[in-house]
Amino acid sequence: MINRLNPHGLVYAISLFAALAGLLFGYDTGIISGAILFIKKDFSLSSFQIEVVVSAVLFGALIGSGLSGKLTDRFGRRKILVLTAVTFIIGSLCTAISPNIACLIMGRIILGVAIGVGSFTAPLYLAEIAPRHIRGLLVSLNQLAITIGIVFSYLISYYLQGRWSWMLGLGVIPAAILLVGALFLPESPRWMVLKGLDRKARAILQRIRADKNINKEFSEIQQTVYLEKESRQLLFAKWVRPILWISLGLSFFQQVTGINTIIYYAPIILQMAGFKQAGGAILATLGIGIINVLFTLIVLPLIDRWGRRPLLLLGLSGMFISLLVMGIAFYYPGFSALRGVAVASMVLYIASFAMSLGPIMWLIISEIFPLSIRGVGASLAISVSWGFNMLVALTFLTLIQFMGPSYTFWLYSFLCILGWFFVYFIVPETKACSLEHIEKNLHQGLPSRKLGSL
């Protein structure tokens, strides 16, 4: 079916199904923010139990992202996409029909495994299939799909208030579409070369490139596979350490600056700010999600025009200001404008994140690793990101309980300051610099901030 499309249609069909994986990522991480308000009442959950329910998906994602590199190398990209879709379906059904909290947590862990594997496999498969001239755009579109999935989850939460089983179960629909599509996708030519199936790999590459001469591209694929045989040993080599610290640092600051307190707990934060009804809190959260999508759209053409560093520094500044103001507003009990300040602060925060750490962290990681260790390096960075994601989700309500909301938000604002200095002194500007030149600078031992120097 998909294989019968013309070459351009085939590439766009592949992009569509990769976007479905991103949409599921966004939906299944965002839907809990609205559903937890009602799950909390039905199961009489404590603050710690709420944190466990929210964080269960992140624990699964940590496992999935850690396994994804080995799974995709052993079984192929297409088969793992099929497995990811099946796992999404199983996890969605398990959470929807959970009779108790233990089953709900187990279903969330299963969903997390699917998210962790999908967050690695879909972009990897897409990068290996897509033509070079649209590869960067398609990687960024995956981030856009995640934000759309989050908004979709908020919208469903608003219209299905109280019916949390339906909220969680509706993830089956896009997962089923992904499953059907993935069954007909071609395998990655690069993986087939990795397995010694050069003739079949060449046939697939010729099919998706139509009448173009593929000799050079196919030769590059073969050379890349040869170089990656030493990838695990090279990852921790001394000359690679600068980019290892950049990737791990960006993964750390993307999460510990508080983004997932907004994604997972926005309705709870807004109820703390004075929104009495769950519907009002969820509706305000929906508006915040829409801002996330809009600013992700706005930043896409600016990444190559303004550069990575200016956007990161600007975004972290906005995140710091918003968290500082929110902490000040919560510091004064009975503050009459608390609801408005809370919503405005969250809007500024999510807009600042969407134009900086949201898409650019993944972009820089995809740029700075040498070709020979790009896959294993990205897998490590994704695992670290999910680990800190889980840490934030698992501690937010506990911090609120022991420190109060003001000091909790000020803690995140302080981490934004540290992130700003990390970017300023460590992170390179990679705009207009070829990947080969970045790797050359790395081999020459340039400081990490100078790796993008032309």
Coordinates of N, CA, C and O in Angstrom, one line a residue, residues 131-269:
P131 N 15.2 12.3 2.6 CA 16.3 13.0 1.8 C 17.0 14.0 2.6 O 16.4 14.6 3.5
R132 N 18.3 14.2 2.3 CA 19.1 15.1 3.1 C 18.6 16.5 3.2 O 18.7 17.1 4.3
H133 N 18.0 17.0 2.1 CA 17.6 18.4 2.1 C 16.4 18.8 3.0 O 16.1 19.9 3.2
I134 N 15.6 17.8 3.4 CA 14.5 18.0 4.3 C 14.6 17.3 5.7 O 13.7 17.3 6.4
R135 N 15.8 16.8 5.9 CA 16.0 16.0 7.2 C 15.8 16.8 8.4 O 15.1 16.5 9.4
G136 N 16.5 18.0 8.4 CA 16.4 18.9 9.6 C 15.0 19.3 9.9 O 14.6 19.3 11.1
L137 N 14.3 19.7 8.9 CA 12.9 20.2 9.1 C 12.0 19.1 9.7 O 11.2 19.3 10.6
L138 N 12.2 17.9 9.2 CA 11.4 16.8 9.6 C 11.7 16.4 11.1 O 10.8 16.0 11.8
V139 N 12.9 16.5 11.5 CA 13.2 16.3 12.9 C 12.5 17.3 13.8 O 12.0 16.9 14.8
S140 N 12.5 18.5 13.4 CA 11.8 19.6 14.2 C 10.3 19.4 14.1 O 9.6 19.7 15.1
L141 N 9.8 18.9 13.0 CA 8.3 18.6 13.0 C 7.9 17.6 14.0 O 6.8 17.6 14.4
N142 N 8.8 16.7 14.3 CA 8.5 15.7 15.3 C 8.2 16.3 16.7 O 7.3 15.9 17.4
Q143 N 9.0 17.4 17.0 CA 8.7 18.1 18.2 C 7.4 18.8 18.2 O 6.6 18.9 19.1
L144 N 7.0 19.4 17.0 CA 5.7 20.0 16.8 C 4.6 19.0 17.0 O 3.6 19.3 17.6
A145 N 4.8 17.8 16.5 CA 3.7 16.7 16.7 C 3.5 16.4 18.2 O 2.4 16.2 18.6
I146 N 4.6 16.4 18.9 CA 4.5 16.2 20.4 C 3.6 17.3 21.0 O 2.8 17.0 21.8
T147 N 3.9 18.5 20.7 CA 3.1 19.6 21.3 C 1.6 19.5 20.9 O 0.7 19.8 21.7
I148 N 1.4 19.1 19.6 CA 0.0 19.0 19.2 C -0.7 17.8 20.0 O -1.9 17.9 20.4
G149 N 0.1 16.8 20.2 CA -0.5 15.7 21.0 C -0.8 16.1 22.4 O -1.9 15.7 23.0
I150 N 0.0 17.0 23.0 CA -0.3 17.5 24.3 C -1.6 18.3 24.3 O -2.4 18.2 25.2
V151 N -1.7 19.2 23.3 CA -2.9 20.0 23.2 C -4.2 19.1 23.0 O -5.2 19.4 23.6
F152 N -4.0 18.1 22.2 CA -5.1 17.2 22.0 C -5.5 16.5 23.3 O -6.7 16.3 23.5
S153 N -4.6 16.2 24.1 CA -4.9 15.5 25.4 C -5.6 16.5 26.3 O -6.5 16.1 27.0
Y154 N -5.2 17.8 26.3 CA -5.9 18.8 27.1 C -7.3 19.0 26.6 O -8.3 19.1 27.4
L155 N -7.5 19.0 25.3 CA -8.9 19.1 24.7 C -9.8 18.0 25.1 O -10.9 18.2 25.5
I156 N -9.2 16.8 25.0 CA -10.0 15.6 25.4 C -10.3 15.6 26.9 O -11.5 15.3 27.3
S157 N -9.4 16.1 27.7 CA -9.6 16.2 29.2 C -10.8 17.1 29.5 O -11.6 16.9 30.4
Y158 N -10.8 18.2 28.7 CA -11.9 19.2 29.0 C -13.3 18.6 28.6 O -14.2 18.8 29.4
Y159 N -13.4 17.9 27.5 CA -14.7 17.4 27.0 C -15.1 16.2 27.7 O -16.3 15.8 27.7
L160 N -14.1 15.4 28.3 CA -14.5 14.2 29.0 C -14.2 14.3 30.5 O -13.8 13.3 31.1
Q161 N -14.6 15.4 31.1 CA -14.3 15.6 32.5 C -15.0 14.5 33.4 O -16.2 14.3 33.2
G162 N -14.2 13.9 34.2 CA -14.7 12.9 35.1 C -14.6 11.5 34.5 O -14.5 10.5 35.3
R163 N -14.6 11.4 33.2 CA -14.5 10.0 32.6 C -13.0 9.7 32.2 O -12.6 9.7 31.0
W164 N -12.2 9.5 33.2 CA -10.8 9.4 33.0 C -10.5 8.1 32.2 O -9.4 8.0 31.5
S165 N -11.3 7.1 32.3 CA -11.1 5.8 31.6 C -11.1 6.1 30.1 O -10.2 5.6 29.3
W166 N -12.0 6.9 29.6 CA -12.1 7.3 28.2 C -10.9 8.1 27.8 O -10.4 8.0 26.7
M167 N -10.5 9.1 28.7 CA -9.4 9.9 28.4 C -8.1 9.1 28.1 O -7.4 9.3 27.1
L168 N -7.9 8.1 29.0 CA -6.7 7.3 28.8 C -6.8 6.3 27.6 O -5.9 6.0 26.9
G169 N -8.0 5.8 27.4 CA -8.3 4.8 26.4 C -8.2 5.3 25.0 O -8.0 4.5 24.0
L170 N -8.5 6.5 24.8 CA -8.6 7.1 23.4 C -7.2 7.1 22.7 O -7.2 7.2 21.5
G171 N -6.2 6.9 23.4 CA -4.9 6.7 22.8 C -4.8 5.5 21.9 O -3.9 5.4 21.1
V172 N -5.7 4.6 22.0 CA -5.7 3.4 21.2 C -5.9 3.8 19.7 O -5.3 3.1 18.8
I173 N -6.7 4.8 19.4 CA -7.0 5.2 18.0 C -5.8 5.6 17.2 O -5.5 4.9 16.2
P174 N -5.0 6.6 17.6 CA -3.8 6.9 16.8 C -2.8 5.7 16.9 O -2.0 5.6 15.9
A175 N -2.7 5.0 18.0 CA -1.8 3.8 18.0 C -2.2 2.8 17.0 O -1.3 2.2 16.4
A176 N -3.5 2.5 16.8 CA -3.9 1.6 15.8 C -3.6 2.0 14.4 O -3.2 1.2 13.5
I177 N -3.7 3.3 14.1 CA -3.4 3.9 12.8 C -1.9 3.7 12.6 O -1.4 3.3 11.5
L178 N -1.1 4.0 13.6 CA 0.4 3.8 13.5 C 0.7 2.4 13.2 O 1.6 2.1 12.4
L179 N 0.0 1.4 13.9 CA 0.3 0.0 13.6 C 0.0 -0.4 12.2 O 0.9 -1.0 11.6
V180 N -1.1 0.0 11.7 CA -1.5 -0.3 10.3 C -0.4 0.3 9.3 O 0.0 -0.4 8.4
G181 N -0.1 1.5 9.5 CA 0.9 2.1 8.6 C 2.3 1.5 8.7 O 2.9 1.3 7.7
A182 N 2.7 1.2 10.0 CA 4.1 0.7 10.1 C 4.2 -0.7 9.5 O 5.3 -1.1 9.1
L183 N 3.1 -1.4 9.4 CA 3.2 -2.8 8.8 C 3.6 -2.7 7.3 O 4.1 -3.7 6.7
F184 N 3.3 -1.5 6.7 CA 3.6 -1.4 5.2 C 4.8 -0.5 4.9 O 5.1 -0.3 3.8
L185 N 5.5 0.0 6.0 CA 6.6 0.9 5.7 C 7.8 0.0 5.2 O 8.0 -1.1 5.6
P186 N 8.7 0.6 4.4 CA 9.9 -0.1 4.0 C 10.9 -0.1 5.2 O 10.9 0.8 6.0
E187 N 11.8 -1.0 5.2 CA 12.8 -1.1 6.2 C 13.9 0.0 5.9 O 14.0 0.4 4.8
S188 N 14.6 0.4 6.9 CA 15.7 1.4 6.7 C 16.8 0.8 5.9 O 17.3 -0.3 6.3
P189 N 17.2 1.4 4.8 CA 18.4 0.9 4.1 C 19.6 0.8 4.9 O 20.4 -0.2 4.8
R190 N 19.8 1.7 5.8 CA 21.0 1.7 6.6 C 21.0 0.4 7.5 O 22.1 -0.2 7.7
W191 N 19.9 0.1 8.1 CA 19.8 -1.1 9.0 C 20.1 -2.4 8.1 O 20.8 -3.3 8.6
M192 N 19.6 -2.4 6.9 CA 19.8 -3.6 6.1 C 21.3 -3.7 5.7 O 21.8 -4.8 5.6
V193 N 22.0 -2.6 5.5 CA 23.4 -2.7 5.3 C 24.1 -3.2 6.5 O 25.1 -4.0 6.4
L194 N 23.7 -2.7 7.7 CA 24.2 -3.2 8.9 C 24.1 -4.7 9.1 O 25.0 -5.3 9.7
K195 N 23.1 -5.3 8.5 CA 22.9 -6.7 8.6 C 23.4 -7.5 7.4 O 23.2 -8.7 7.2
G196 N 24.2 -6.8 6.5 CA 24.8 -7.4 5.3 C 23.9 -7.6 4.2 O 24.2 -8.3 3.2
L197 N 22.7 -7.0 4.2 CA 21.7 -7.2 3.1 C 21.8 -6.0 2.1 O 20.9 -5.3 1.8
D198 N 23.0 -5.8 1.5 CA 23.3 -4.7 0.7 C 22.4 -4.6 -0.5 O 22.0 -3.5 -0.9
R199 N 22.2 -5.7 -1.2 CA 21.3 -5.7 -2.4 C 19.9 -5.2 -2.1 O 19.4 -4.4 -2.8
K200 N 19.3 -5.7 -1.1 CA 18.0 -5.3 -0.7 C 18.0 -3.8 -0.3 O 17.0 -3.1 -0.6
A201 N 19.0 -3.4 0.5 CA 19.1 -2.1 0.9 C 19.2 -1.1 -0.3 O 18.5 0.0 -0.3
R202 N 20.0 -1.5 -1.2 CA 20.1 -0.6 -2.4 C 18.8 -0.5 -3.2 O 18.5 0.6 -3.7
A203 N 18.0 -1.6 -3.2 CA 16.8 -1.6 -3.9 C 15.8 -0.6 -3.2 O 15.0 0.1 -3.9
I204 N 15.7 -0.7 -1.9 CA 14.8 0.2 -1.2 C 15.2 1.6 -1.3 O 14.4 2.5 -1.5
L205 N 16.5 1.9 -1.2 CA 17.0 3.3 -1.4 C 16.7 3.8 -2.8 O 16.3 5.0 -2.9
Q206 N 16.9 3.0 -3.8 CA 16.5 3.4 -5.2 C 15.0 3.7 -5.3 O 14.6 4.6 -6.0
R207 N 14.2 2.9 -4.6 CA 12.8 3.1 -4.7 C 12.3 4.4 -4.1 O 11.5 5.1 -4.6
I208 N 12.9 4.8 -2.9 CA 12.5 6.0 -2.3 C 13.2 7.3 -2.8 O 12.8 8.4 -2.5
R209 N 14.3 7.1 -3.7 CA 14.9 8.2 -4.3 C 14.6 8.3 -5.8 O 15.1 9.2 -6.5
A210 N 13.8 7.4 -6.3 CA 13.3 7.4 -7.7 C 14.4 7.4 -8.6 O 15.3 6.5 -8.6
D211 N 14.5 8.4 -9.5 CA 15.4 8.3 -10.6 C 16.8 9.0 -10.3 O 17.6 9.2 -11.1
K212 N 17.0 9.3 -9.0 CA 18.2 10.0 -8.6 C 19.3 8.9 -8.5 O 19.1 7.8 -8.2
N213 N 20.6 9.4 -8.8 CA 21.7 8.5 -8.7 C 22.0 8.3 -7.2 O 22.4 9.3 -6.5
I214 N 22.0 7.1 -6.7 CA 22.1 6.8 -5.3 C 23.5 6.3 -4.9 O 23.8 5.9 -3.8
N215 N 24.4 6.2 -5.9 CA 25.7 5.6 -5.7 C 26.5 6.3 -4.5 O 27.0 5.6 -3.6
K216 N 26.5 7.6 -4.5 CA 27.2 8.4 -3.5 C 26.6 8.1 -2.1 O 27.3 7.9 -1.1
E217 N 25.2 8.3 -2.0 CA 24.5 8.1 -0.8 C 24.7 6.7 -0.3 O 24.9 6.5 0.9
F218 N 24.6 5.7 -1.1 CA 24.7 4.3 -0.7 C 26.1 4.0 -0.2 O 26.3 3.3 0.8
S219 N 27.1 4.6 -0.8 CA 28.5 4.5 -0.4 C 28.7 5.1 1.0 O 29.4 4.5 1.9
E220 N 28.1 6.2 1.3 CA 28.1 6.9 2.6 C 27.5 6.1 3.6 O 28.0 6.0 4.8
I221 N 26.4 5.4 3.3 CA 25.7 4.5 4.3 C 26.6 3.4 4.7 O 26.8 3.1 5.8
Q222 N 27.3 2.8 3.7 CA 28.2 1.7 4.0 C 29.3 2.1 4.8 O 29.8 1.4 5.8
Q223 N 29.9 3.3 4.6 CA 31.0 3.8 5.3 C 30.6 4.1 6.8 O 31.3 3.9 7.7
T224 N 29.4 4.7 6.9 CA 28.8 5.0 8.3 C 28.7 3.7 9.1 O 29.1 3.7 10.3
V225 N 28.2 2.7 8.5 CA 28.0 1.4 9.2 C 29.4 0.9 9.7 O 29.5 0.4 10.8
Y226 N 30.3 1.0 8.8 CA 31.7 0.6 9.2 C 32.2 1.3 10.4 O 32.8 0.7 11.3
L227 N 32.1 2.6 10.4 CA 32.6 3.5 11.4 C 31.9 3.2 12.8 O 32.5 3.2 13.8
E228 N 30.6 2.8 12.7 CA 29.9 2.7 14.0 C 30.2 1.4 14.7 O 29.7 1.1 15.8
K229 N 30.9 0.5 14.1 CA 31.3 -0.7 14.7 C 32.0 -0.5 16.0 O 32.0 -1.3 17.0
E230 N 32.7 0.6 16.1 CA 33.5 0.9 17.3 C 32.8 2.0 18.2 O 33.4 2.6 19.1
S231 N 31.5 2.2 18.0 CA 30.8 3.3 18.6 C 30.8 3.3 20.1 O 31.0 4.3 20.8
R232 N 30.6 2.1 20.7 CA 30.5 2.0 22.2 C 31.8 2.4 22.8 O 31.8 3.0 23.9
Q233 N 32.9 2.0 22.2 CA 34.2 2.3 22.8 C 34.5 3.8 22.6 O 35.1 4.5 23.5
L234 N 34.1 4.4 21.5 CA 34.4 5.8 21.2 C 33.7 6.7 22.0 O 34.1 7.9 22.2
L235 N 32.5 6.3 22.5 CA 31.6 7.3 23.2 C 32.3 7.9 24.4 O 32.0 9.1 24.6
F236 N 33.1 7.2 25.1 CA 33.7 7.7 26.3 C 35.2 8.0 26.1 O 36.0 8.2 27.0
A237 N 35.6 8.1 24.8 CA 37.0 8.5 24.5 C 37.2 10.0 24.9 O 36.3 10.8 25.0
K238 N 38.4 10.3 25.2 CA 38.8 11.6 25.8 C 38.4 12.7 24.8 O 37.8 13.8 25.3
W239 N 38.6 12.6 23.5 CA 38.3 13.6 22.6 C 36.8 13.9 22.4 O 36.4 14.9 21.9
V240 N 36.0 12.9 22.8 CA 34.5 13.0 22.7 C 33.9 13.7 23.9 O 32.7 14.1 23.9
R241 N 34.6 13.8 25.0 CA 34.0 14.3 26.3 C 33.4 15.6 26.2 O 32.3 15.8 26.8
P242 N 33.9 16.6 25.5 CA 33.2 17.9 25.4 C 31.8 17.8 24.9 O 30.9 18.4 25.5
I243 N 31.5 17.0 23.9 CA 30.1 16.9 23.4 C 29.3 16.0 24.3 O 28.1 16.2 24.4
L244 N 29.9 15.1 25.0 CA 29.2 14.3 26.0 C 28.7 15.2 27.1 O 27.5 15.1 27.5
W245 N 29.5 16.1 27.6 CA 29.1 17.0 28.6 C 28.0 18.0 28.1 O 27.0 18.3 28.8
I246 N 28.1 18.4 26.9 CA 27.1 19.3 26.3 C 25.7 18.6 26.2 O 24.7 19.1 26.7
S247 N 25.7 17.4 25.7 CA 24.5 16.7 25.5 C 23.9 16.3 26.9 O 22.6 16.5 27.1
L248 N 24.7 15.9 27.8 CA 24.1 15.5 29.2 C 23.7 16.7 29.9 O 22.6 16.7 30.6
G249 N 24.4 17.8 29.8 CA 24.0 19.1 30.4 C 22.7 19.6 29.9 O 21.8 20.0 30.6
L250 N 22.5 19.6 28.6 CA 21.3 20.1 28.0 C 20.1 19.2 28.4 O 19.0 19.7 28.6
S251 N 20.4 17.9 28.4 CA 19.3 16.9 28.8 C 18.9 17.2 30.3 O 17.7 17.2 30.6
F252 N 19.9 17.5 31.1 CA 19.6 17.8 32.5 C 18.8 19.1 32.7 O 17.8 19.1 33.3
F253 N 19.3 20.2 32.0 CA 18.6 21.5 32.2 C 17.2 21.5 31.5 O 16.3 22.2 32.0
Q254 N 17.0 20.7 30.5 CA 15.7 20.7 29.8 C 14.7 20.2 30.8 O 13.5 20.7 30.8
Q255 N 15.0 19.3 31.7 CA 14.0 18.7 32.6 C 14.0 19.4 34.0 O 12.9 19.7 34.5
V256 N 15.1 19.7 34.6 CA 15.1 20.2 36.0 C 14.7 21.7 36.1 O 14.5 22.2 37.2
T257 N 14.6 22.3 35.0 CA 14.0 23.7 35.0 C 12.5 23.8 35.1 O 11.9 24.8 35.1
G258 N 11.9 22.6 35.2 CA 10.5 22.5 35.6 C 9.4 22.4 34.5 O 8.2 22.5 34.8
I259 N 9.8 22.1 33.3 CA 8.8 22.0 32.2 C 7.7 21.0 32.5 O 6.5 21.2 32.3
N260 N 8.1 19.9 33.1 CA 7.0 18.9 33.3 C 6.2 19.1 34.5 O 5.2 18.4 34.7
T261 N 6.5 20.0 35.4 CA 5.6 20.5 36.4 C 4.4 21.1 35.7 O 3.3 21.1 36.2
I262 N 4.6 21.8 34.6 CA 3.6 22.5 33.8 C 2.8 21.4 33.0 O 1.6 21.4 33.0
I263 N 3.5 20.5 32.3 CA 2.8 19.6 31.4 C 2.0 18.6 32.3 O 0.8 18.3 31.9
Y264 N 2.5 18.1 33.4 CA 1.8 17.1 34.1 C 0.9 17.6 35.2 O -0.1 17.0 35.5
Y265 N 1.2 18.8 35.8 CA 0.5 19.3 37.0 C -0.1 20.6 36.8 O -0.6 21.2 37.8
A266 N -0.3 21.1 35.6 CA -0.8 22.4 35.4 C -2.2 22.6 36.0 O -2.5 23.6 36.7
P267 N -3.2 21.7 35.8 CA -4.5 21.9 36.5 C -4.4 21.9 38.0 O -5.1 22.7 38.7
I268 N -3.5 21.1 38.6 CA -3.3 21.1 40.1 C -2.7 22.5 40.5 O -3.2 23.1 41.5
I269 N -1.7 23.0 39.8 CA -1.2 24.3 40.1 C -2.2 25.4 40.0 O -2.3 26.3 40.9

